[in-house]
Structures are given as C-alpha cells and as structure tokens.
CSV table of C-alpha atoms in Angstrom, one decimal:
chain,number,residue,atom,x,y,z
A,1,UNK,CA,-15.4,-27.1,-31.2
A,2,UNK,CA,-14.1,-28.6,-27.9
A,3,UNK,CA,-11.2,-26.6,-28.2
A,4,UNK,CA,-13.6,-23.7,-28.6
A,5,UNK,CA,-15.4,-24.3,-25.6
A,6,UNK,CA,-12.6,-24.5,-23.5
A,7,UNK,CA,-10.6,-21.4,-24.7
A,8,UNK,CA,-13.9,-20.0,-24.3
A,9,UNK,CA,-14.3,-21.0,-20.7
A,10,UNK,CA,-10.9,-20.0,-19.6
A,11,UNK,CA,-11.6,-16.3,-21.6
A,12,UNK,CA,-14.6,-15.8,-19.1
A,13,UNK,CA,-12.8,-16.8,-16.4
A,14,UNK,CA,-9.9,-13.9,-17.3
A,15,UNK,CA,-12.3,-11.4,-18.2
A,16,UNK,CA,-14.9,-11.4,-15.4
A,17,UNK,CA,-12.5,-12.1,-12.9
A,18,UNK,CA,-14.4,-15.6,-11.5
A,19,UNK,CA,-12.2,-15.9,-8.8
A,20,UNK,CA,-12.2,-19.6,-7.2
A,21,UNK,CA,-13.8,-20.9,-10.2
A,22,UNK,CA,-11.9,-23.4,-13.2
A,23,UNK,CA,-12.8,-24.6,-16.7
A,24,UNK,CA,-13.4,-27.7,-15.2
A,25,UNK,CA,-16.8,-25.8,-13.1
A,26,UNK,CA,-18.1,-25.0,-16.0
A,27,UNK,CA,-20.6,-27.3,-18.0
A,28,UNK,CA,-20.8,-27.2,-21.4
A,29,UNK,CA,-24.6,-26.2,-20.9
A,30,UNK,CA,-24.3,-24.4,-17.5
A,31,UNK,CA,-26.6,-21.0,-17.4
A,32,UNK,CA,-23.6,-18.4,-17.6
A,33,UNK,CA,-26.5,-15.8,-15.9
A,34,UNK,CA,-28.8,-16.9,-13.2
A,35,UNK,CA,-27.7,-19.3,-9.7
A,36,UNK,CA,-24.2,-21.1,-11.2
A,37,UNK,CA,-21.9,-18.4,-11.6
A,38,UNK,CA,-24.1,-15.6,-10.5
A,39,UNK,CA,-23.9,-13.0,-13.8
A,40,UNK,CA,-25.7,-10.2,-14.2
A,41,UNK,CA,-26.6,-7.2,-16.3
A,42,UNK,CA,-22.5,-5.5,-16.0
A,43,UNK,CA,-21.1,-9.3,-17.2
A,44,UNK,CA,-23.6,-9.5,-20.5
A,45,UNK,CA,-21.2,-6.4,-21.4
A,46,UNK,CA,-18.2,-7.4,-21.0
A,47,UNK,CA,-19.2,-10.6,-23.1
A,48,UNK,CA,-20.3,-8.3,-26.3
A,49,UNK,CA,-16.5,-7.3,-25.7
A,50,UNK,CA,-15.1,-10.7,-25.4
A,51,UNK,CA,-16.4,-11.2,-28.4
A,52,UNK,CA,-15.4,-8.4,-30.0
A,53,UNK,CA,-11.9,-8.3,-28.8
A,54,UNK,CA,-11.4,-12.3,-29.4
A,55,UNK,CA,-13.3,-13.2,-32.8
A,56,UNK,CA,-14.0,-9.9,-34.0
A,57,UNK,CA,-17.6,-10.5,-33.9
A,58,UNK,CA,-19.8,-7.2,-33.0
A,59,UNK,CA,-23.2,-8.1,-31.7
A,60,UNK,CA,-25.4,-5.3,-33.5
A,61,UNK,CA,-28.8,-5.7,-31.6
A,62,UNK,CA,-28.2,-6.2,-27.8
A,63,UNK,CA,-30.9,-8.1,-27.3
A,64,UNK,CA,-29.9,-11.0,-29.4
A,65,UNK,CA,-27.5,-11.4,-26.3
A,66,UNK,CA,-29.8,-13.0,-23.9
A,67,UNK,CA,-30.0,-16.4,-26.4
A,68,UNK,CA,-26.2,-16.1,-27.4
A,69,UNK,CA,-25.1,-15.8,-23.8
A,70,UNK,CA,-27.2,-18.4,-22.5
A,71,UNK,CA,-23.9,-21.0,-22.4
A,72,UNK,CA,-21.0,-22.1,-23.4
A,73,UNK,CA,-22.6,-24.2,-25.9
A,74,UNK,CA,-24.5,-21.1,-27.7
A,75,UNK,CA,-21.7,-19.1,-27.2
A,76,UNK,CA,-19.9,-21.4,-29.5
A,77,UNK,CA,-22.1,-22.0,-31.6
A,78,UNK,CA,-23.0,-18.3,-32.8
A,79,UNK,CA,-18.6,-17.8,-32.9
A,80,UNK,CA,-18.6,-20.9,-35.2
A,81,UNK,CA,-21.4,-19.8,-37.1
A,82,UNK,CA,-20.4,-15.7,-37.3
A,83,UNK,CA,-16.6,-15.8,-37.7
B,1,UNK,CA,-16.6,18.2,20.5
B,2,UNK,CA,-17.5,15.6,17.6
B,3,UNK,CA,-16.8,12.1,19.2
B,4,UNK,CA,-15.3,8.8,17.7
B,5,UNK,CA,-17.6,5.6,18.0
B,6,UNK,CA,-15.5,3.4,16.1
B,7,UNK,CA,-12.6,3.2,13.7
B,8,UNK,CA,-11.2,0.5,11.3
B,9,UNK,CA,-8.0,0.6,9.6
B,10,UNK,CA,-6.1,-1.6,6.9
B,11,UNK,CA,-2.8,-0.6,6.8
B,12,UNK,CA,0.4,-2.2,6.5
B,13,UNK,CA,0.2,-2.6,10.5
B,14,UNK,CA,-1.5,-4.9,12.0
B,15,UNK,CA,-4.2,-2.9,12.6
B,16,UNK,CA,-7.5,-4.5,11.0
B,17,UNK,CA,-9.5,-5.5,14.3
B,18,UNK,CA,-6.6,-4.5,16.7
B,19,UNK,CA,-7.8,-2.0,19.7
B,20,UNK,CA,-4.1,-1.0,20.7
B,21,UNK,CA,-2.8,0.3,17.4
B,22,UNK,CA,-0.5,2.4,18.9
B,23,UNK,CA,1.0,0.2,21.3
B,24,UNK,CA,1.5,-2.3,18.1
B,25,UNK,CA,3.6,0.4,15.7
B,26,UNK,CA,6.3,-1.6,13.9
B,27,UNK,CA,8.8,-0.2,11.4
B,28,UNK,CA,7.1,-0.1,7.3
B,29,UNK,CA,7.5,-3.3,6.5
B,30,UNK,CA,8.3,-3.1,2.9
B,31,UNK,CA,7.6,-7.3,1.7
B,32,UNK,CA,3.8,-6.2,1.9
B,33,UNK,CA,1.8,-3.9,0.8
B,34,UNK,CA,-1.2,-3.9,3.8
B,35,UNK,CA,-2.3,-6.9,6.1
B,36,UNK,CA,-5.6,-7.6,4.7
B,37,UNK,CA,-7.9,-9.8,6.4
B,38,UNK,CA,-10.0,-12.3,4.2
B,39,UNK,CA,-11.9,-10.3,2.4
B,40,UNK,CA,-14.3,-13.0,1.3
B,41,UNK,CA,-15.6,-13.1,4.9
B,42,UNK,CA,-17.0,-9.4,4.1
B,43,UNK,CA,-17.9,-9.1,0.5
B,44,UNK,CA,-20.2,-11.5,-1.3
B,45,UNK,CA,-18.1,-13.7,-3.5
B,46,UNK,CA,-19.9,-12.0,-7.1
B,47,UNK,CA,-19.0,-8.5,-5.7
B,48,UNK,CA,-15.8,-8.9,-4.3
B,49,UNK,CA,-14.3,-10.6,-7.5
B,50,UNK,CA,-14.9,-6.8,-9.4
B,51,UNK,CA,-13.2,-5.2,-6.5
B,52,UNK,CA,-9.8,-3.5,-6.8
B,53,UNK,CA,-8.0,-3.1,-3.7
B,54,UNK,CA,-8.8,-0.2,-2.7
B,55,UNK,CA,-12.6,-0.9,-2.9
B,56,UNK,CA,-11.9,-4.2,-0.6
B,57,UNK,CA,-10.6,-2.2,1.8
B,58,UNK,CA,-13.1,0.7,2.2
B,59,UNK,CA,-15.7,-1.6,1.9
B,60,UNK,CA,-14.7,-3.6,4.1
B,61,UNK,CA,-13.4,-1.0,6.9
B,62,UNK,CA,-16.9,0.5,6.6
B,63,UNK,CA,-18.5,-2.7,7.1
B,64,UNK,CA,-16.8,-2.8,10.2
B,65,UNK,CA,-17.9,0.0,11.5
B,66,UNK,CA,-21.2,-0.7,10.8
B,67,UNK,CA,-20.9,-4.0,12.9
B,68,UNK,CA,-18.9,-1.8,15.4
B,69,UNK,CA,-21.8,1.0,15.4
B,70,UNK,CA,-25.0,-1.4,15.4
B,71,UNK,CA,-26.8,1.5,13.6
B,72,UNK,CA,-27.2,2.9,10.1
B,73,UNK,CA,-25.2,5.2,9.1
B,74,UNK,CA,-26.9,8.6,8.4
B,75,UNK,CA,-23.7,10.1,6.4
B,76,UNK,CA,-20.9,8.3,4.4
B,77,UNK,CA,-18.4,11.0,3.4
B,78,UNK,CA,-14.9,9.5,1.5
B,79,UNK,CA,-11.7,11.1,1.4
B,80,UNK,CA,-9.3,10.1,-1.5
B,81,UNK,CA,-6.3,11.6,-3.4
B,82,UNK,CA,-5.7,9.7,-6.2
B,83,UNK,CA,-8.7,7.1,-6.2
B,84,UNK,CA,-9.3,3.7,-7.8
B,85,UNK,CA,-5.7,3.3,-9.7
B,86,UNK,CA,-6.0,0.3,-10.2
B,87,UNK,CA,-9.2,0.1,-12.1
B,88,UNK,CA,-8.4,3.8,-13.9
B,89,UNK,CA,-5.0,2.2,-15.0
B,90,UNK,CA,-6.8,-0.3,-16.7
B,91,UNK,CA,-9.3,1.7,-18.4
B,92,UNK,CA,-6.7,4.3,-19.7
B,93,UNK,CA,-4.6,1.1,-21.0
B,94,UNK,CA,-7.3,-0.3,-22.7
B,95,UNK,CA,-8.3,2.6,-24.1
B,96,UNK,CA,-5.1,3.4,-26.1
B,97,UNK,CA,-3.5,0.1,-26.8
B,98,UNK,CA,-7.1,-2.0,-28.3
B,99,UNK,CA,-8.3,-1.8,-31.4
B,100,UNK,CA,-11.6,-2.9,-31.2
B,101,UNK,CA,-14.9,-0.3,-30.7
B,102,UNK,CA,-15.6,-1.9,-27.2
B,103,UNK,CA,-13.9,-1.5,-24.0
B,104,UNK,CA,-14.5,-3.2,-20.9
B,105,UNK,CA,-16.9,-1.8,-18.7
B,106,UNK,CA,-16.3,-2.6,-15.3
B,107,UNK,CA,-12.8,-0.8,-15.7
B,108,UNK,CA,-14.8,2.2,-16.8
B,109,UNK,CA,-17.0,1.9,-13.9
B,110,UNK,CA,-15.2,1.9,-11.4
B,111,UNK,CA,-12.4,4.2,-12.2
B,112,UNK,CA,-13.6,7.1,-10.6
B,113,UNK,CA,-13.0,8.9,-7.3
B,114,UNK,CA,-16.5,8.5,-5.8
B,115,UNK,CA,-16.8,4.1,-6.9
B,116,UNK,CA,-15.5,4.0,-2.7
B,117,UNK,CA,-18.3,5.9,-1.8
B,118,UNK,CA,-21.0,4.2,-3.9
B,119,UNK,CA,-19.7,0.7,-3.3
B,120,UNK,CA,-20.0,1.1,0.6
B,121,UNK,CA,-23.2,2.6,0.2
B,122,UNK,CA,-24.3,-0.4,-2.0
B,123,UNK,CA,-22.5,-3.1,0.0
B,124,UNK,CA,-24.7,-1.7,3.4
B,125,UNK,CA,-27.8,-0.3,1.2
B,126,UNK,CA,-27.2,2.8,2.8
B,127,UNK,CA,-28.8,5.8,0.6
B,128,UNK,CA,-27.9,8.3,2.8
B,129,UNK,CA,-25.4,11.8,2.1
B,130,UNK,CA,-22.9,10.2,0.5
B,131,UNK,CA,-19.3,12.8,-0.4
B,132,UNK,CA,-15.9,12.1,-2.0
B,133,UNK,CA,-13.8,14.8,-1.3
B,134,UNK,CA,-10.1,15.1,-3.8
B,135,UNK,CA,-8.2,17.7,-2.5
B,136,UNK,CA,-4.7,15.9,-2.8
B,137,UNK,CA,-2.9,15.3,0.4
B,138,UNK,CA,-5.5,16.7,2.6
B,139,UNK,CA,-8.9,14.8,1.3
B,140,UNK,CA,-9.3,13.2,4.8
B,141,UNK,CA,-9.2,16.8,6.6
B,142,UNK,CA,-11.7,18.2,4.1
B,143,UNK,CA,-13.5,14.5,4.5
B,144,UNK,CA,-13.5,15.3,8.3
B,145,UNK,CA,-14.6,18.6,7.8
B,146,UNK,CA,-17.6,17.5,5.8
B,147,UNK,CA,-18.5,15.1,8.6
B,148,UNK,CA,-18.4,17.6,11.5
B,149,UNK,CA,-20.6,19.5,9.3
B,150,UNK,CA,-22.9,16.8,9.4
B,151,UNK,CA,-23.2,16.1,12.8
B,152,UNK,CA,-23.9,20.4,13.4
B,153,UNK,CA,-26.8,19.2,10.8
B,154,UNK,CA,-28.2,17.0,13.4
B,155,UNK,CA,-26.8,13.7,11.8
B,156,UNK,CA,-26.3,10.9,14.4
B,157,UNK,CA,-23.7,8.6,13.2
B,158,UNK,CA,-21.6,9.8,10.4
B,159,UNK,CA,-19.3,7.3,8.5
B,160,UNK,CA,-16.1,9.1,7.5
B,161,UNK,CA,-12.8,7.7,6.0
B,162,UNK,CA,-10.1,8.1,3.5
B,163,UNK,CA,-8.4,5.2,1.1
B,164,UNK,CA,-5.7,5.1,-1.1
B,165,UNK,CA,-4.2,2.2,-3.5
B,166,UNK,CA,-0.7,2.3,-5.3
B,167,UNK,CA,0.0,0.7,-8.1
B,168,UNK,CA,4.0,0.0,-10.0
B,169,UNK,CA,3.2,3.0,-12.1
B,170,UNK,CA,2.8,5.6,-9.5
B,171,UNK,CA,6.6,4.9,-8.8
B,172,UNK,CA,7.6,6.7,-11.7
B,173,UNK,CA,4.7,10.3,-11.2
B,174,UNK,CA,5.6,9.8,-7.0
B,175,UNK,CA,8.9,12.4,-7.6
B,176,UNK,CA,6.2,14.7,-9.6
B,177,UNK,CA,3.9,14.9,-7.0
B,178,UNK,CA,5.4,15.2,-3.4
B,179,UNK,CA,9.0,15.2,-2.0
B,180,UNK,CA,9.0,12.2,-0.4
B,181,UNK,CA,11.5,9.2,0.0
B,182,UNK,CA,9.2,6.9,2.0
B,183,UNK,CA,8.1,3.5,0.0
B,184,UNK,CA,5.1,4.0,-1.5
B,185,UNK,CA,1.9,2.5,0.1
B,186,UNK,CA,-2.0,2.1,0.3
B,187,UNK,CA,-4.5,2.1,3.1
B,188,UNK,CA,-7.7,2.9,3.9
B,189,UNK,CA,-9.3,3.8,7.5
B,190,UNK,CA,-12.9,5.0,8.6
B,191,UNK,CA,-14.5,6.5,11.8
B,192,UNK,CA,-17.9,6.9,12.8
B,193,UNK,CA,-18.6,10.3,13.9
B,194,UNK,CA,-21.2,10.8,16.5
B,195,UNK,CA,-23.1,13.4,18.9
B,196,UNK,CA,-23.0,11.2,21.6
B,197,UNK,CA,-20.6,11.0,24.5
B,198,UNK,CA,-17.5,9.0,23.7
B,199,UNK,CA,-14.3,8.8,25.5
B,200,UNK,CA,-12.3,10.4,22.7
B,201,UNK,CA,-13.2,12.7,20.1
B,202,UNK,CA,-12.2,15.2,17.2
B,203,UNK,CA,-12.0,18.6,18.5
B,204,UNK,CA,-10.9,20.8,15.9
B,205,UNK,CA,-9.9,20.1,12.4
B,206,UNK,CA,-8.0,22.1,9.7
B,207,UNK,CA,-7.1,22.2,6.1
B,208,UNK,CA,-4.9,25.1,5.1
B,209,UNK,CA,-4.1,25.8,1.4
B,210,UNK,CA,-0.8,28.4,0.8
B,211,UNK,CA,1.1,28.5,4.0
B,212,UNK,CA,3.4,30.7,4.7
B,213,UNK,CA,4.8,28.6,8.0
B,214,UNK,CA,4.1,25.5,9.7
B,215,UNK,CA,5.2,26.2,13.3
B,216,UNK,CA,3.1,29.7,12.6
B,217,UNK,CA,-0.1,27.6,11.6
B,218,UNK,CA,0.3,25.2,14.2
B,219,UNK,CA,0.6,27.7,17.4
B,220,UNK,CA,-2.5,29.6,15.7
B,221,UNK,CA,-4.2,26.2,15.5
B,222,UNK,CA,-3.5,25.6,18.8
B,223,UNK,CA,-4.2,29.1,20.1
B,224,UNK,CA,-7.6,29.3,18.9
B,225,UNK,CA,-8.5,26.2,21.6
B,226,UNK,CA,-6.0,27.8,24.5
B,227,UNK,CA,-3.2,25.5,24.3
B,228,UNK,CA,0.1,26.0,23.1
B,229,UNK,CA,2.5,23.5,21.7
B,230,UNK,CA,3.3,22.3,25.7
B,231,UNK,CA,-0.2,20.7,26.1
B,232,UNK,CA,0.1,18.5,23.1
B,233,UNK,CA,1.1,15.1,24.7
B,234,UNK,CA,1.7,13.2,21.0
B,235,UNK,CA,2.2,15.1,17.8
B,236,UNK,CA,2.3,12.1,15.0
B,237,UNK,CA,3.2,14.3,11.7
B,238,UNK,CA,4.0,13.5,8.2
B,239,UNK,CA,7.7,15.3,8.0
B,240,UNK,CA,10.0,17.7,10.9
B,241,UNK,CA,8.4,20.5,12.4
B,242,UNK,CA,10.6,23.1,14.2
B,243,UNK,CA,8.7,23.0,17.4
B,244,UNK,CA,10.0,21.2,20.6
B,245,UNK,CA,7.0,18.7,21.4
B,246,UNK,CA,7.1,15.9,24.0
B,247,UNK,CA,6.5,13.2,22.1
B,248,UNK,CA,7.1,12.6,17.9
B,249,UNK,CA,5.7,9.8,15.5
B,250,UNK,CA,7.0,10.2,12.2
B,251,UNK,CA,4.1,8.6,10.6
B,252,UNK,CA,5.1,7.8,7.4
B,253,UNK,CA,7.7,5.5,9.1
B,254,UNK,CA,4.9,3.2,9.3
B,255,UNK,CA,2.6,3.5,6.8
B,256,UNK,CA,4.5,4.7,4.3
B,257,UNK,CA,3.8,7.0,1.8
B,258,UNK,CA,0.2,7.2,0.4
B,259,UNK,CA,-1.4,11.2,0.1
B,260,UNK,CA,-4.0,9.8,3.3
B,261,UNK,CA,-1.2,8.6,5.7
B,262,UNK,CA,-3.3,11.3,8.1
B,263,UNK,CA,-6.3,9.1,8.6
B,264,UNK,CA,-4.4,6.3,9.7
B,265,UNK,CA,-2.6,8.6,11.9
B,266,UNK,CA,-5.7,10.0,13.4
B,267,UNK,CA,-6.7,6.3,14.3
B,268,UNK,CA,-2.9,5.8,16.1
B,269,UNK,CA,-3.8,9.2,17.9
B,270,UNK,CA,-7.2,7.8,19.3
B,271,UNK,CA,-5.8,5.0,20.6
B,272,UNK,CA,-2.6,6.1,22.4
B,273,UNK,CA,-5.2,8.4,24.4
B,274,UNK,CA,-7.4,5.4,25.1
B,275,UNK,CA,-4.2,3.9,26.4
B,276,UNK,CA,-2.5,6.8,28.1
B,277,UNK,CA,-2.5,9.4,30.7
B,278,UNK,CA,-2.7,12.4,27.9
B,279,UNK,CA,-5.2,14.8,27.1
B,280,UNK,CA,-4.1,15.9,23.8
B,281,UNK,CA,-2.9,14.9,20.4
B,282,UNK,CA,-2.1,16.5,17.5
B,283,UNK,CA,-1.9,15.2,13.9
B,284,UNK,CA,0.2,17.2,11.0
B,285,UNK,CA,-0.3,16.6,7.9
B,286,UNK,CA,2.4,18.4,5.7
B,287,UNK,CA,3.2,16.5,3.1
B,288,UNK,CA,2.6,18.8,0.4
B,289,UNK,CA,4.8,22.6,1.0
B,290,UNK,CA,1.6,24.9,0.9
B,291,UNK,CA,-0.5,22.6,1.9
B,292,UNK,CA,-1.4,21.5,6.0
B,293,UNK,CA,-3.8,19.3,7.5
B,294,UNK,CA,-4.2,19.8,11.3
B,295,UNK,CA,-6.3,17.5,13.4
B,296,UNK,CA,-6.3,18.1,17.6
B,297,UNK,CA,-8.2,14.8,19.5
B,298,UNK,CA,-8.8,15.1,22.8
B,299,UNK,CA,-10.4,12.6,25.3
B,300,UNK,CA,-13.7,13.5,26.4
C-alpha cells in the first residue's frame, strides 16, 4: 500500500505538472483540492484519466470523484479495492 | 496615425524589459531558444505550471504592458501562425498512441489558436474584444490591422501582439512550409495601440495576398503616404529586396525563423527611431512568395 501511495504521488506530480513540488510535500492525508496544492475543477479530470490510463479503472458516475479524490489515502484505497 | 504606448518582447535577444532593443541586436544565438525572465514573478504558481511556452510568454508580455499602460485594456487582438504546438503535439500524440477512452484534458484545452488570447484575458480579467487572427506568415499584420480598426472604433488602449513556439517536430514540416535556412525559433511581442499622442506610431499597415512583385508592392505602399524608397531611414525585412535602401536589418539574423519574426521587428523599428535622427521605417515581411506584410512607423 505504501508503495501505492508513493507511485501514486509521483503520478500526480507527472500528470498535473506540480512544478516545485516532491512526493515528500505530499501527506498521506493532504486535501489534493482546496489550499495545499491548489486543484481545481480541470485537475479532478485529469485524475479520472490517471486512473484510467494507470489501473484501468473508469470512474462511471463523476460525482463519486469528490470522495475518491479527496487524498492520497482514498485514492488508494478505491485502486486497492477496484483493480 | 495609431501611436505605440508600450511594447514587450521575448525573444532570443535580450529584449524582455530592455528600452534600446535595437542598439542591443546580437547575432541568433542558437544554444537558446528565447531569454525568458522568471516567469513565476508573473503567473500565479497554479496557472503557470499548465502553461506551454508560448502561453508564458504572451501572458506574460501582455502583463507588461498592462503595468507599462496603467490602464485596462479595451481590445486584446493575437496574432499567431501555428499556435500552441506544444500543447496540440501532445493532444494529437495522445490521441493516437493510448488506448484507454480518456485523454488528458488540459492538452485538449489549450491546443488551440485563440488559448493566447483567452489566457491573457483571464490572467488580467480583461473581458473585452478579444481576436486571434491565423493567416500564416502575416497574422501579426492582419493582428495590426484588427487593432487600428479598433482604435477608428473609438477604443482607447488596444493590446495587440503576435507569439509563436517551435517544437523538435516542426524541424522536419519547416522545408514544407517556407524556404528558409534560418534556425528555427519562438517569440512573442505585444504593443499597446492608442489614440493618444505618442512619440512613435504605426502609420500604415499592409497584408497582401498573391503578389506579383515585392519592389512593385513596396513603392505603391510607399507612394500612397508620398514617400518613396529614399525616405525610408531603416528597412528591417525578412529576405533581399531589389531596392537600394540606406540602411538593412535582415531580421531573421536575429530572431530566427518563427512565421511572426515581423512583430519583433516592428518593436526593433520603434526603438531605433526613439534612438535616432530618422523619420521613417519600414518593415517587410516576405517570408512566404505570394505573401507580404508591410508595416511604415514613423515618429510622431
């Protein structure tokens, strides 16, 4: 699961271009959306790709996004639990 | 007479923030692309990191003018051949080579011609007239000619500018598209466009589509504001004209090769006249055979 989160971490770095910012920034069970890292409505989508692209999970209803995307920690969880 | 207020350029010059460009012309200098300033000092942090080059640089040329101007803009109006490369690159690769049903979206997004335009007017909340103009080599002219339009529409302080980004691929399309041996480059430079007395302005602009002869075009050009090819103090042009002028910049030499070379050219124009004893400069834009851009600046 560790290794999880910080493949996962480094994946979010890549794909939303967080330039200036390392694994090491982000907590385990940092906010991705709100003050920390400053996401907004564009990044949610390219986090349904992530995970699509990555672990070949397809997130049907949108809005189960905003509780799967709340950190790394949920994140992992719903891979772990959907792949 | 439609007067400059300010101009910024990024170029490969030094010429971000430098009020002499012309007395500062070096040779191309091919290790590097442009001189950028710190971009981070003029984008937010969570905008800039979406930005592809060419978006830092418009963005950030038009910020300075805003500084520059110390008024809102009532007119942005963009100028771009071949757009946001980088970012159109990426969506095209992505879209043949994954195999999944998503695709990135910021790619998507920002991939077209008109992202320079919107991102200016979203980075200085500017909802004013906002134009892209695409007409290959000569989208600055027609951007120009857009902006003089403006300002005969009673439109005080026009923002007006062409960019361009290249990217390893264009390398192998650049012997498609133009004749031209210069290294390929990118750059981006914006005036503001006003009513009011300035020391130099923009006095006549054109964009001519199937010529038959540049030297014909250019003593017409001249001819329809009573000069002839003696008056012109600077011509700065994109390849060799047949006409005896006093004084040639090859302007490609400098910039090198991107399809908007002409802005920056107009911006080396202004200044030598802010610098020098001359009246009148011309700018020549024929890098494209049937194509010419003609821009005449003249102090005030």
């Amino acid at each position: 699961m560790s290794d999880l989160k910080q493949t996962l971490k480094e994946q979010i770095i890549e794909q939303l271009n967080l330039e200036d910012i390392t694994p090491a920034d982000i907590q385990d069970d940092t906010p991705l959306f709100g003050e920390a890292l400053g996401l907004d409505s564009i990044d949610a989508l390219e986090f349904i790709v992530l995970l699509e692209q990555n672990y070949g999970i397809k997130i049907a209803d949108p809005s189960e996004g905003r509780e799967i995307f709340q950190s790394v920690n949920s994140l992992a969880a719903y891979i772990e639990k959907n792949k | 007479m439609y007067y400059i207020h300010t101009i910024s350029s990024i170029s490969n010059q030094d010429s971000f923030r430098n009020n002499d460009v012309y007395s500062s012309l070096r040779k191309f200098d091919a290790e590097n692309d442009v001189v950028a300033p710190d971009y981070k000092e003029f984008i937010p942090r969570n905008a800039l990191r979406r930005l592809s080059p060419i978006l830092r640089m418009g963005l950030t040329c038009a910020m300075e003018c805003q500084k520059n101007t110390n008024a809102e803009f009532d007119s942005i109006v963009v100028g771009t051949a071949l757009g946001c490369l980088k970012d159109t690159e990426k969506f095209l690769t992505n879209f043949i080579t994954s195999t999944s049903d998503f695709l990135s979206p910021t790619a998507f997004i920002q991939s077209t011609h008109n992202t320079i335009g919107g991102q200016i007017s979203l980075g200085l909340s500017n909802h004013s007239y906002n134009m892209t103009h695409t007409q290959n080599n000569l989208s600055f002219e027609v951007s120009l000619i857009d902006a003089m339009l403006c300002i005969n529409d009673g439109k005080k302080n026009v923002l007006v500018g062409a960019a361009e980004e290249k990217i390893p691929f264009l390398e192998n399309l650049q012997p498609n598209i133009v004749a031209d041996t210069h290294p390929l480059a990118s750059g981006a430079s914006f005036f503001v466009l006003t009513d009011e007395k300035k020391s130099i302005g923009i006095k006549k602009v054109d964009a001519l589509f199937n010529i038959q002869s540049v030297e014909n075009e250019i003593k017409r050009f001249l001819a329809t504001e009573n000069l002839t090819v003696n008056d012109i103090d600077l011509v700065l042009t994109s390849n060799n004209i047949e006409l005896s002028f006093e004084k040639t910049i090859h302007y490609l030499q400098h910039t090198g090769l991107h399809y908007s070379a002409s802005a920056f050219a107009t911006h080396v124009g202004h200044d030598f006249l802010k610098s020098n004893p001359a009246n009148n400069v011309l700018v020549v834009n024929h890098l494209c055979n049937d194509k010419l851009g003609l821009i005449l600046l003249q102090k005030g």
